[in-house]
Coordinates of C-alpha atoms in Angstrom, one line a residue:
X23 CA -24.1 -64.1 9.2
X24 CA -22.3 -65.1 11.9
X25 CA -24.1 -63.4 14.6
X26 CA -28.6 -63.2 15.1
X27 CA -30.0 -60.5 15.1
X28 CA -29.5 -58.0 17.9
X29 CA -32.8 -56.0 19.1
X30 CA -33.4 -52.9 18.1
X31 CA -32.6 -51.2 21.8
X32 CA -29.3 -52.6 21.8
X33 CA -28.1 -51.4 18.6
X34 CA -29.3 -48.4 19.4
X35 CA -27.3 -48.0 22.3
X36 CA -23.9 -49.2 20.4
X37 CA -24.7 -45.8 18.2
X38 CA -25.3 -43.5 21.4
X39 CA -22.5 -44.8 23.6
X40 CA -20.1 -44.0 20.2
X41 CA -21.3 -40.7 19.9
X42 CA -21.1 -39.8 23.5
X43 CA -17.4 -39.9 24.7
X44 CA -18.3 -37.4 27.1
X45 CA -20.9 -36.0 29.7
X46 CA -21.5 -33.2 27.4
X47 CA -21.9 -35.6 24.4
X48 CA -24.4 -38.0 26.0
X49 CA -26.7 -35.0 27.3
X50 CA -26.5 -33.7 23.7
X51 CA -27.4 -37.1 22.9
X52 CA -30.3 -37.4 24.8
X53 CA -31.7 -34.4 23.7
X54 CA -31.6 -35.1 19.8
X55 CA -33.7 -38.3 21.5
X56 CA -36.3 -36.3 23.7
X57 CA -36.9 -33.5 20.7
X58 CA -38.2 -36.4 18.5
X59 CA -40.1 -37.7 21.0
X60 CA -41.8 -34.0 21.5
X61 CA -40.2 -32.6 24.8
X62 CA -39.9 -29.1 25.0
X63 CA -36.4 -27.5 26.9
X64 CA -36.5 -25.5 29.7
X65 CA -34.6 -22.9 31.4
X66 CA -33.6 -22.9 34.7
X67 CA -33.3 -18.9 34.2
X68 CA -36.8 -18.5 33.3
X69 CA -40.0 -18.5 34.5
X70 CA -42.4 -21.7 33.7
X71 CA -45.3 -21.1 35.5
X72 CA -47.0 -20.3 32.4
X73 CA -45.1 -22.6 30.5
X74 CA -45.9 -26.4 32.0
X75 CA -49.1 -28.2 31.5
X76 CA -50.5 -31.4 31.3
X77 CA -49.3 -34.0 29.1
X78 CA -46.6 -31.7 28.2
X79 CA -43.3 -32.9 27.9
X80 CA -40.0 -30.7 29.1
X81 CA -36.2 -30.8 29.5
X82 CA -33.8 -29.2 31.8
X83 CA -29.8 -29.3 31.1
X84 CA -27.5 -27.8 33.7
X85 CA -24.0 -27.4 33.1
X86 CA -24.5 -29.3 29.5
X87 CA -23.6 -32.5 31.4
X88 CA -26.5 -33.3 33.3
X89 CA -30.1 -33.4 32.0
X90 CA -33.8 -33.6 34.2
X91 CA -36.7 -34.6 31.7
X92 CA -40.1 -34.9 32.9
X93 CA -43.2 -35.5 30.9
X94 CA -46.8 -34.5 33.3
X95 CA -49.5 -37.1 33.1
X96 CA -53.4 -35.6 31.9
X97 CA -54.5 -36.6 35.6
X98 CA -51.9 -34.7 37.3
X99 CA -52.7 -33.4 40.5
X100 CA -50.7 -30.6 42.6
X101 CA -49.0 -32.9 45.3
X102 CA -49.2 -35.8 43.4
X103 CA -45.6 -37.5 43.2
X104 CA -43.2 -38.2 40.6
X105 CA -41.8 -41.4 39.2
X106 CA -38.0 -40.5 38.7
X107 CA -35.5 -42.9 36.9
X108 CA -32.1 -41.6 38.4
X109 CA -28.4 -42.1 37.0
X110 CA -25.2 -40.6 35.8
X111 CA -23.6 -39.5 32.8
X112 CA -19.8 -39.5 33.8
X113 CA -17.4 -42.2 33.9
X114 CA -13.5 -42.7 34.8
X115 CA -11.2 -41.1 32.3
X116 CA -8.1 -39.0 31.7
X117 CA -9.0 -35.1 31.3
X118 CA -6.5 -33.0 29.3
X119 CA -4.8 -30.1 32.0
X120 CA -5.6 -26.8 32.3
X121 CA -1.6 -26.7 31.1
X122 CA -1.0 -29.7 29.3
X123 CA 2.2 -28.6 27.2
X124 CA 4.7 -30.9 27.8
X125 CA 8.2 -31.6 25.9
X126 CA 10.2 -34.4 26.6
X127 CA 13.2 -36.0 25.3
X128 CA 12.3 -35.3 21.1
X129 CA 8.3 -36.3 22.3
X130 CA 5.4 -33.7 22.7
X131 CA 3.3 -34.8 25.1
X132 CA -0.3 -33.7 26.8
X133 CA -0.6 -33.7 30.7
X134 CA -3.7 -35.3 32.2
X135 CA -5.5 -35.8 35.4
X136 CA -7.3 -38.7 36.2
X137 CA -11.0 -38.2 36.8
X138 CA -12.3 -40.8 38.9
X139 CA -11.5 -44.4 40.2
X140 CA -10.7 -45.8 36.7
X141 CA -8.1 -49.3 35.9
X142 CA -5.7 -47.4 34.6
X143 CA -3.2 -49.9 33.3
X144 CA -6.2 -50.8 30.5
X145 CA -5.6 -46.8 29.0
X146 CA -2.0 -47.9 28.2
X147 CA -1.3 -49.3 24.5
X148 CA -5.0 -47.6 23.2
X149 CA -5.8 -45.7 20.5
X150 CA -6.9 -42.4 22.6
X151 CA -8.9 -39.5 20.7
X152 CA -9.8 -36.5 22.4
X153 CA -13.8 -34.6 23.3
X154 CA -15.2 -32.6 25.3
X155 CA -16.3 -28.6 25.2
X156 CA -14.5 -26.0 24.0
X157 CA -14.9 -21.9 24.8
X158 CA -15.2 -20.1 21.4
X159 CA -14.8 -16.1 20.6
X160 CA -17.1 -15.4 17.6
X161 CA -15.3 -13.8 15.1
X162 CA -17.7 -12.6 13.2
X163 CA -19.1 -10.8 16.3
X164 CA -18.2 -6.8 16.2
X165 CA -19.3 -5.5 19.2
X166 CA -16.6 -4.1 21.8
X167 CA -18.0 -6.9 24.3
X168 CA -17.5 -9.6 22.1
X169 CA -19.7 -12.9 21.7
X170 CA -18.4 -16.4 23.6
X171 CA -20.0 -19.8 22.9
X172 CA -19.6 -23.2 24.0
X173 CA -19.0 -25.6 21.7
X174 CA -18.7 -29.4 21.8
X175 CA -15.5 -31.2 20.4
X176 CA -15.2 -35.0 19.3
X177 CA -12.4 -36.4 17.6
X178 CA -12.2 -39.7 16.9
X179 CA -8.9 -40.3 15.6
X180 CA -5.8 -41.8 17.6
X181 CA -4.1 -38.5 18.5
X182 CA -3.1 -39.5 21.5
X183 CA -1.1 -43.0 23.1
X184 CA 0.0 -43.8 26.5
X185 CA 2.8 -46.4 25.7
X186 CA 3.9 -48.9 27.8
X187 CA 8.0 -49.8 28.6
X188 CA 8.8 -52.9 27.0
X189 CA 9.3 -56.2 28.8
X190 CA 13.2 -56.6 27.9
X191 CA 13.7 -52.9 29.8
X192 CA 11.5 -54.2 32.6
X193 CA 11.1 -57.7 33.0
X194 CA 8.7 -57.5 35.7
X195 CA 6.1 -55.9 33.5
X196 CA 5.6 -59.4 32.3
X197 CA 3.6 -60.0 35.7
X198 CA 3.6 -56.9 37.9
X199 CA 2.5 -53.5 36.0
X200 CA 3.5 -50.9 38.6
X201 CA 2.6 -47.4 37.0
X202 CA 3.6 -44.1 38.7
X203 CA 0.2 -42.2 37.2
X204 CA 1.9 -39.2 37.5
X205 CA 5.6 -39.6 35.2
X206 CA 4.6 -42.6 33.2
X207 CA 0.9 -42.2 32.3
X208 CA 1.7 -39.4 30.2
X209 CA 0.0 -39.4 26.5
X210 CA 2.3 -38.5 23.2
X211 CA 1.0 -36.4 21.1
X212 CA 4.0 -36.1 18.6
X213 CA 7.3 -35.6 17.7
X214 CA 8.5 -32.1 18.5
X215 CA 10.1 -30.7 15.9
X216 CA 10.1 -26.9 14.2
X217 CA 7.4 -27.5 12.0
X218 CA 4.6 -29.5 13.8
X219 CA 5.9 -27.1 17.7
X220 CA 5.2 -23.8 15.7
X221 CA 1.7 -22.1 15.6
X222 CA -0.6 -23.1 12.5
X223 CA -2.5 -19.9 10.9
X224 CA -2.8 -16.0 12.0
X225 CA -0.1 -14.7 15.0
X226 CA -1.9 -15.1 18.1
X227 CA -4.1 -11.6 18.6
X228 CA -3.5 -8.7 21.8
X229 CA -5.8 -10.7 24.4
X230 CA -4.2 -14.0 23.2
X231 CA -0.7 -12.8 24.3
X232 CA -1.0 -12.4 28.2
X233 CA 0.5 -15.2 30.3
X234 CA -2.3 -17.0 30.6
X235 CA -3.3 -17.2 27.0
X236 CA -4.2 -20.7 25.6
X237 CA -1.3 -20.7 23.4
X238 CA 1.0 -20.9 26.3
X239 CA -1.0 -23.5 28.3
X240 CA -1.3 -26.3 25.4
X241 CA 0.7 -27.4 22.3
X242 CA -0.2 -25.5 19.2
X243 CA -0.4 -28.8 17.1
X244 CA -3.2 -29.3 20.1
X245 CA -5.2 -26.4 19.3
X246 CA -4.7 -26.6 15.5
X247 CA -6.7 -29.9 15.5
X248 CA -9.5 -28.7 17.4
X249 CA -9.7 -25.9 15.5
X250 CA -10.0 -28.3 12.3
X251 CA -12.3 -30.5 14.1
X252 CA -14.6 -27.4 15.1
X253 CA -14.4 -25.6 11.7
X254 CA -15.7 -29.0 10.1
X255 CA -18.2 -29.4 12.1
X256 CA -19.7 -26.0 11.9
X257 CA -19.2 -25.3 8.5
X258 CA -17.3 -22.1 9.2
X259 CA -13.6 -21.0 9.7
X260 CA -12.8 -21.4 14.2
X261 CA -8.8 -20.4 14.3
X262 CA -6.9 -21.7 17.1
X263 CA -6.6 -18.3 18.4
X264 CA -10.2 -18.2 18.4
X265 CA -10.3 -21.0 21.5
X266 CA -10.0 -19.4 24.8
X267 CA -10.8 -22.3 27.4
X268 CA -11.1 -26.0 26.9
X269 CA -12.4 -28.9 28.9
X270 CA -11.3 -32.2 27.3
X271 CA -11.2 -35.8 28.1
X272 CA -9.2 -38.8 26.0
X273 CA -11.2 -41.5 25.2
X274 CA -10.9 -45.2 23.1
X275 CA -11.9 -44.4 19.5
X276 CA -12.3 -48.5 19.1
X277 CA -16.4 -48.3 18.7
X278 CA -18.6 -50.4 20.8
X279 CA -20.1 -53.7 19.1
X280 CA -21.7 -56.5 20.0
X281 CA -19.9 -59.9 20.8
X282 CA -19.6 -63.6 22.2
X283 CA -19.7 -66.5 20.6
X284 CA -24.1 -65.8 20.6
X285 CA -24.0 -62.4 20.2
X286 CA -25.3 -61.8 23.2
X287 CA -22.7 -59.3 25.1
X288 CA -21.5 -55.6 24.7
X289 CA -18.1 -54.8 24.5
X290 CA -18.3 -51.1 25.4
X291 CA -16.7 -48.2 27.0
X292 CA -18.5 -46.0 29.4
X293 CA -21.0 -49.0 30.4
X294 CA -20.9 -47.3 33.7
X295 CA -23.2 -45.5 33.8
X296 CA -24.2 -44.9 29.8
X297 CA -25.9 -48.5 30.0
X298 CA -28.5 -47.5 32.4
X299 CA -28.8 -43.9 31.1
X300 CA -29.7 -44.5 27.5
X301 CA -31.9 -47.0 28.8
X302 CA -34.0 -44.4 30.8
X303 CA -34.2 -41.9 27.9
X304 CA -35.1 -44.5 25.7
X305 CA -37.9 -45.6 28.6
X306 CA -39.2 -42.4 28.7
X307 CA -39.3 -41.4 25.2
X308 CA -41.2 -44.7 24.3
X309 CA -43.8 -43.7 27.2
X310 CA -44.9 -41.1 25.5
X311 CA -45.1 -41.8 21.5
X312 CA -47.6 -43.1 19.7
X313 CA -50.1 -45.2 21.3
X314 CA -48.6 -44.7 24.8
X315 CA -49.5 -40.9 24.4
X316 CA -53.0 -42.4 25.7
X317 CA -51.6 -43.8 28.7
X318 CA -50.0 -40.5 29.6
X319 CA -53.0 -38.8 29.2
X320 CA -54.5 -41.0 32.1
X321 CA -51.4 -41.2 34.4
X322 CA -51.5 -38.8 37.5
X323 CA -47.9 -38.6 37.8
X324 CA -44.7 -37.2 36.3
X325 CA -42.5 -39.5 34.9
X326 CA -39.1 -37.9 35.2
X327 CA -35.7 -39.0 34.6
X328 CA -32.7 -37.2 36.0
X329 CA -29.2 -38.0 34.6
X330 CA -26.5 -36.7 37.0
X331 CA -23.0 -35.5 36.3
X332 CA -20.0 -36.6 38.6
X333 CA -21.0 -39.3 40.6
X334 CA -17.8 -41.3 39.9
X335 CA -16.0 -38.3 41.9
X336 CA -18.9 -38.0 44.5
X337 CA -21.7 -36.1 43.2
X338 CA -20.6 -33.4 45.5
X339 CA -20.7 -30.4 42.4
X340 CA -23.2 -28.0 40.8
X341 CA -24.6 -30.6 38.5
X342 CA -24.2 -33.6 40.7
X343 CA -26.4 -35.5 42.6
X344 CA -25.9 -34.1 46.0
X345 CA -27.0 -30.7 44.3
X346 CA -30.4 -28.7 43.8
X347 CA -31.2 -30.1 40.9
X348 CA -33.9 -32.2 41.1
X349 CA -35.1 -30.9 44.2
X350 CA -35.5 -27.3 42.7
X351 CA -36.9 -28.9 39.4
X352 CA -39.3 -30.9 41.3
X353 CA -40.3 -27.6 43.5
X354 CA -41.1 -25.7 40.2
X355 CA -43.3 -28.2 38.6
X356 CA -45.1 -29.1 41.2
X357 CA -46.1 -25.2 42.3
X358 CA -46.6 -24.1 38.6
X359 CA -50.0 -26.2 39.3
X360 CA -50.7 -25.0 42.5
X361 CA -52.9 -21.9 43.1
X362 CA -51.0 -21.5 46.5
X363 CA -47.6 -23.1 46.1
X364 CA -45.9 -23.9 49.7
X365 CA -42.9 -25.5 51.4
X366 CA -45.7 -28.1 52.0
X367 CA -46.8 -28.7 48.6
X368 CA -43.4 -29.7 47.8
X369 CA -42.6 -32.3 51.1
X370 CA -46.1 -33.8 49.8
X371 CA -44.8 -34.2 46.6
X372 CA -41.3 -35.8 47.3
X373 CA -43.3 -38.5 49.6
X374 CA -45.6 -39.6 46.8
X375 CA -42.4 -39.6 44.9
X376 CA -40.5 -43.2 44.0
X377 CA -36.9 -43.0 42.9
X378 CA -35.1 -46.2 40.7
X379 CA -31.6 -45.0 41.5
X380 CA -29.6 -47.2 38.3
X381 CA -26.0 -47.8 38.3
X382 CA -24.5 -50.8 37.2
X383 CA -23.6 -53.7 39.2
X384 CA -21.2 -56.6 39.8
X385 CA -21.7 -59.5 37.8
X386 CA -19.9 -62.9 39.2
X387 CA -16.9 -63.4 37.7
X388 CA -16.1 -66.7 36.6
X389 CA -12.3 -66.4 37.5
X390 CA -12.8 -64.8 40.7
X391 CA -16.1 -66.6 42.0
X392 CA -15.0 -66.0 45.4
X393 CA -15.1 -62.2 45.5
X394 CA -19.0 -62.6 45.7
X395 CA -21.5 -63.3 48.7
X396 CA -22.3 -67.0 47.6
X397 CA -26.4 -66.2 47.7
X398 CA -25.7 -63.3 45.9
X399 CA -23.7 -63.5 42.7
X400 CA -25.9 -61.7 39.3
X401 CA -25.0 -63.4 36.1
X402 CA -25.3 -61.1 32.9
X403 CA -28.5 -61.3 30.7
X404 CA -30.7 -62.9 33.6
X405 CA -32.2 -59.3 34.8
X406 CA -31.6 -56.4 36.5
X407 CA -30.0 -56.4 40.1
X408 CA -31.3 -55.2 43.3
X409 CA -28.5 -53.7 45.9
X410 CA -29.3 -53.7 49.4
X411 CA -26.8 -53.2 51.9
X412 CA -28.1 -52.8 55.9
X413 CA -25.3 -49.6 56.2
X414 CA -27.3 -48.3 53.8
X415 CA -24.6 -48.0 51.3
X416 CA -27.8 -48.6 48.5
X417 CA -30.9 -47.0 49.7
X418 CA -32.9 -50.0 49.1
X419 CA -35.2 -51.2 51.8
X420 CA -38.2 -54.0 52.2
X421 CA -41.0 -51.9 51.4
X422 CA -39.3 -49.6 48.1
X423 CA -38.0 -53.6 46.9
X424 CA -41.1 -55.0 47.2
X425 CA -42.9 -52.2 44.8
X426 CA -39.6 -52.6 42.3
X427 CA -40.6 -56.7 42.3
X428 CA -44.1 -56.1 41.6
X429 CA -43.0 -53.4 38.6
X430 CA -41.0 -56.0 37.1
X431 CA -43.6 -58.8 37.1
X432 CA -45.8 -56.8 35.2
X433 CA -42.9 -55.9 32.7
X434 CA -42.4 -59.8 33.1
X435 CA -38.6 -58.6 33.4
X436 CA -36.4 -61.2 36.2
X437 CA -34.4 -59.6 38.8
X438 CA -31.6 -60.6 40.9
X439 CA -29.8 -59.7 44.1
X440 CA -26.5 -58.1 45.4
X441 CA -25.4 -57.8 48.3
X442 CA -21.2 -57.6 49.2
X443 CA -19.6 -59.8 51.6
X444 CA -18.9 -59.3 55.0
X445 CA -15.5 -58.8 54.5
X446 CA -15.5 -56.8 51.5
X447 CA -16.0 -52.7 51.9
X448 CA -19.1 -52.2 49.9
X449 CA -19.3 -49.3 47.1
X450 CA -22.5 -46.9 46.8
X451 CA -24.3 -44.8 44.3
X452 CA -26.7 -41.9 43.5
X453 CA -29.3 -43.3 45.7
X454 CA -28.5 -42.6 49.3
X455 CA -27.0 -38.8 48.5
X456 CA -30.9 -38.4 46.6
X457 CA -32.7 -40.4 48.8
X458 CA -32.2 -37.5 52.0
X459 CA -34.3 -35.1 50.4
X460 CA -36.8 -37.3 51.3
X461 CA -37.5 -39.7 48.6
X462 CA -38.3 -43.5 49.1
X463 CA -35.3 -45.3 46.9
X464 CA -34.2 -48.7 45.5
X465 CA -31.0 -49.2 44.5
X466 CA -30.9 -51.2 41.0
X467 CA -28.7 -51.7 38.2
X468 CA -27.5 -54.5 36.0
X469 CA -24.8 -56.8 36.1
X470 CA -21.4 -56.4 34.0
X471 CA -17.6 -57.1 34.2
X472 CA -14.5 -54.9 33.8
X473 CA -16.0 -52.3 35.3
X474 CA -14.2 -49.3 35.1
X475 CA -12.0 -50.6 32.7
X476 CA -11.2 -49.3 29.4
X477 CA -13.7 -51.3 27.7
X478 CA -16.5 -53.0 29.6
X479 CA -19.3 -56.3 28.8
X480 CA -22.7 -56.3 29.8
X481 CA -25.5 -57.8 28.1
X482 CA -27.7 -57.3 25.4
X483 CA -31.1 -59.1 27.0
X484 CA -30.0 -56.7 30.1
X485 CA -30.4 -53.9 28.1
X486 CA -34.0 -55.2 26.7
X487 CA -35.2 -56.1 30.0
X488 CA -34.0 -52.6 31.9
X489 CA -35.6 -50.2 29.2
X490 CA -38.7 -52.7 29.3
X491 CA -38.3 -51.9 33.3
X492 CA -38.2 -48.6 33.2
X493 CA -41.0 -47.9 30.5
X494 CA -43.6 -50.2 32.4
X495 CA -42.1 -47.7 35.7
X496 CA -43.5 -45.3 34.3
X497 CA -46.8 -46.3 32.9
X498 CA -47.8 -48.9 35.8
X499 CA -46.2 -47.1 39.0
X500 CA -49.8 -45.8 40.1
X501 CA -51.4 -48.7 40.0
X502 CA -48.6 -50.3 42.1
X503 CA -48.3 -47.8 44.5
X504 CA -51.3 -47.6 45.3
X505 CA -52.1 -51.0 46.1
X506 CA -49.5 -51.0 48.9
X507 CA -49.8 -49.5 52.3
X508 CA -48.2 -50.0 55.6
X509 CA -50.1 -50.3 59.0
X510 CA -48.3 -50.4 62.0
X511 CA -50.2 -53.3 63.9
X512 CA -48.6 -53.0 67.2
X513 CA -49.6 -49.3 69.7
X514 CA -47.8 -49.0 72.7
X515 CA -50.3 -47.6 75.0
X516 CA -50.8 -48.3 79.0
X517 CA -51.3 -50.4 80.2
X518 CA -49.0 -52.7 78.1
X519 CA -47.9 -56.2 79.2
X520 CA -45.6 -58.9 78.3
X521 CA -46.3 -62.6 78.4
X522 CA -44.2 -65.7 77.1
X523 CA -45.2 -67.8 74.4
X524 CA -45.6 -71.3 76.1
X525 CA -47.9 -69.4 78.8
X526 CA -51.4 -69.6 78.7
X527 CA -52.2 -66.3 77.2
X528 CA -54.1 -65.2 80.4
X529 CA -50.5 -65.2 82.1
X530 CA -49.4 -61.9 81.7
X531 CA -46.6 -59.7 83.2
X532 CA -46.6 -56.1 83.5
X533 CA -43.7 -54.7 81.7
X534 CA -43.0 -52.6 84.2
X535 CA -42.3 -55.9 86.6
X536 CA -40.1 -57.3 83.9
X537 CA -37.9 -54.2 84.2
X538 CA -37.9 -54.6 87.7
X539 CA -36.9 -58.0 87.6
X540 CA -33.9 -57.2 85.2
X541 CA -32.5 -54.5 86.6
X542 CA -32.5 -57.3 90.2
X543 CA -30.8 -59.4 88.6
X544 CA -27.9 -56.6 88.0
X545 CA -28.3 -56.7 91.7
X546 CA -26.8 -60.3 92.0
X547 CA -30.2 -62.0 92.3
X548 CA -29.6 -65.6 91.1
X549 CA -30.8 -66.5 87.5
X550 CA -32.8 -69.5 88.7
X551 CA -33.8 -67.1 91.5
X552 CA -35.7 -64.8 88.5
X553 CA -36.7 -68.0 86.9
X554 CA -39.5 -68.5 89.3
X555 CA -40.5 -64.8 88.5
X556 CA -40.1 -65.4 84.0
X557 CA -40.8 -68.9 83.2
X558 CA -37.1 -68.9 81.2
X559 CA -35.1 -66.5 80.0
X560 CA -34.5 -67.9 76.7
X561 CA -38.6 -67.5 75.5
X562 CA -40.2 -65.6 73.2
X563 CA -41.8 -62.6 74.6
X564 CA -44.9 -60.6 73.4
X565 CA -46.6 -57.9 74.0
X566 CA -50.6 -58.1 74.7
X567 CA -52.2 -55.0 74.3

């Protein structure tokens, strides 16, 4: 065997990340996870007042692409906080038109839109399968309103390529790859010829012949295949006139696998943000099972984790980030324990609340050292990463680091920092857009390369040490918090006074007569003139209360 090993977590992950081509796949995902580990789902159309308790454990999906699991601790208390693992589901990819039929020169080919800021060139020359949701009529329904469903789709063969010109038509592909995203990014599905271009089954039915019909918007051969893929899955007969709306996005049907010459990377698509997400439900499903049930029992908090939809576009959408989502989530928990729930009870909550925003960060790259802040350059498999950026493009600050540090010595789990160069824009993440509502942040994640290519490599020990993170999060965040406060040491109050260091500290001047002397010297009065008023301009001045 060439390879050790790998832990448990990580092939774990290699399984989920392969069955999750999409948002709507990895929430599905998660949910298979969090049933076995005893969570309950909720609806955001219903009422739970009656239906949360201590120690229970609950799920909220919202759009099928973004998912809010909490589980209460036994010594849960109304305005006690939350302890909220935060990151996103969606990554950059090509997403099938609401027309995609396209015929071209003997080729049938699918129109896309790119979705996000993805390295497009790395799509080219791949083996592209096709998943997302599908909008199914039941036809076994016979009721004059008839029955609609959603289904998910995955298929994970090589329908679809995106070829590239060859280098003797254009020799400069051999160093510059210019693309026009639009003409030459087009996938091909086929051949178009009579047989594979005309419908498969049944003639399309009355509400399937209007000009909008889903027959006129996509290739047959399209619909036939996602009917074959759905009718497989389901164990019952789906036509192609059965589909009536569609939400699809191509992805790399090469699986995910561990590599290096140790074993010790992941060669992956959909790192961002998949890696951080399967690590939180895997966290929080481990916080509750078996002997850690005990723990729960004790813990007066709610460990939550909240897995956002479109944050590669800017979490500006109904299941985003910048949504209600958590806010209303953490409004209706909160007040189903209350016996008076308030506006009040809920700003008390979100400031005893702690949010680990997690996307993944920059590792160094050893061919491009210099794109990196020398003091700041993560290396994969030595820890997660802290972000801080003083424009507060990461929501990190002194006080919310400081808490994340002592988490991860107890986890005994290394970190390292980030922070972009001066000259460099810097990107940003769920954790400012969340952090408004009023909830101290850090900004973590761990390092990788490639991101937003294709294919991606992070590292397995990263993946170990973030789950490790995140589960002692949840089960020591109390105990941390709670041994930290801040005091502001220094009051204002009058009379206040300012005096220089290498005074003797009964020299004082009223602050008042320091304002007076400044504003003088604005006046033209001489600095040496002033001097004999300040000892020098250039001390250190304190204030004496």
């Amino acid at each position: 065997m060439l390879y050790p090993p790998s832990p448990a977590v990580v092939d774990k992950f290699l399984s989920f990340v392969n069955q999750s081509p999409t948002p709507f796949h990895a929430v599905s995902n998660a949910v298979k996870r969090l049933e076995s580990a005893g969570f309950i789902r909720l609806k955001e159309r219903e009422d739970w007042s009656s239906q949360v308790k201590k120690t229970g454990k609950y799920y909220v999906t919202r759009n099928q692409s973004s998912i809010i699991a909490f589980a209460v601790g036994g010594a849960y208390q109304p305005g006690n906080g939350l302890a909220i693992v935060g990151c996103h589901t969606d990554s950059p990819c090509f997403k099938i038109r609401p027309v995609s039929k396209k015929t071209k020169l003997g080729y049938l080919q699918v129109e896309t839109e790119l979705y996000g800021g993805g390295i497009w060139p790395t799509w080219f020359d791949r083996d592209l399968g096709i998943a997302g949701r599908v909008i199914v009529k039941d036809s076994k329904s016979q009721s004059i309103s008839p029955a609609y469903t959603s289904h998910l789709v995955h298929v994970p063969l090589p329908i679809l390529r995106i070829p590239t010109i060859a280098i003797h038509l254009e020799r400069s592909q051999g160093d510059t790859l210019k693309i026009n995203l639009e003409d030459q990014a087009v996938p091909i599905l086929s051949m178009a010829n009579d047989i594979l271009n005309k419908p498969v089954g049944s003639t399309p039915s009355s509400d399937a012949k209007t000009a909008l019909s889903i027959q006129d918007k996509h290739h047959p051969l399209l619909l036939s295949i996602l009917s074959r893929s759905l009718s497989s899955h389901h164990g019952t007969q789906i036509s192609e006139n059965d589909i009536h709306d569609l939400e699809l996005s191509l992805f790399d049907i090469n699986p995910s696998t561990v590599g290096g010459g140790m074993g010790e990377f992941i060669f992956s698509p959909r790192l961002d943000n998949l890696f951080s997400s399967f690590a939180a439900i895997e966290a929080l499903a481990q916080s509750v099972e078996g002997d850690n049930q005990n723990n729960l029992e004790q813990n007066p908090l709610i460990r939550t984790i909240a897995l956002w939809d479109n944050e590669e576009i800017g979490s500006v959408s109904h299941q985003g980030a910048q949504s209600n989502f958590l806010e209303a989530i953490l409004t209706r928990v909160s007040s189903a324990f209350a016996k008076e729930p308030s506006p009040a009870l809920t700003e008390q909550t979100l400031a005893a609340s702690f949010l680990l925003s997690c996307d993944m960060g920059h590792a160094v790259h050893p061919c491009y050292p210099e794109k990196h802040q020398q003091s700041h350059r993560p290396i994969i498999n030595q820890g997660p990463v802290i972000k801080t950026n003083a424009n507060q493009r990461y929501a990190s600050n002194a006080p919310t680091t400081f808490l994340l540090r002592r988490v991860a010595t107890l986890a005994n789990v290394p970190l390292q920092e980030f922070e972009v160069r001066n000259d460099m824009a810097c990107g940003s993440t769920i954790g400012p857009l969340v952090s408004k509502i009023g909830l101290r942040t850090v900004d973590i994640g761990c390092p990788q390369l490639s991101m937003h290519s294709i294919r991606e490599q992070a590292g397995c020990h990263d993946m170990v040490y973030l789950t490790k993170l995140f589960e002692t999060f949840f089960e020591k965040f109390q105990e941390v918090d709670s041994s930290f406060s801040t005091v502001n040491h220094l009051s204002l109050s009058s009379p206040s006074f300012i005096r220089s260091n290498s005074q003797a500290r009964g020299s004082i001047y009223p602050v008042s007569l320091l304002a007076r002397l400044f504003i003088t010297l604005t006046n033209n009065m001489s600095a040496s003139l002033l001097a004999t008023y300040v000892p020098t301009l250039a001390d250190e001045y304190v204030i004496d209360i």
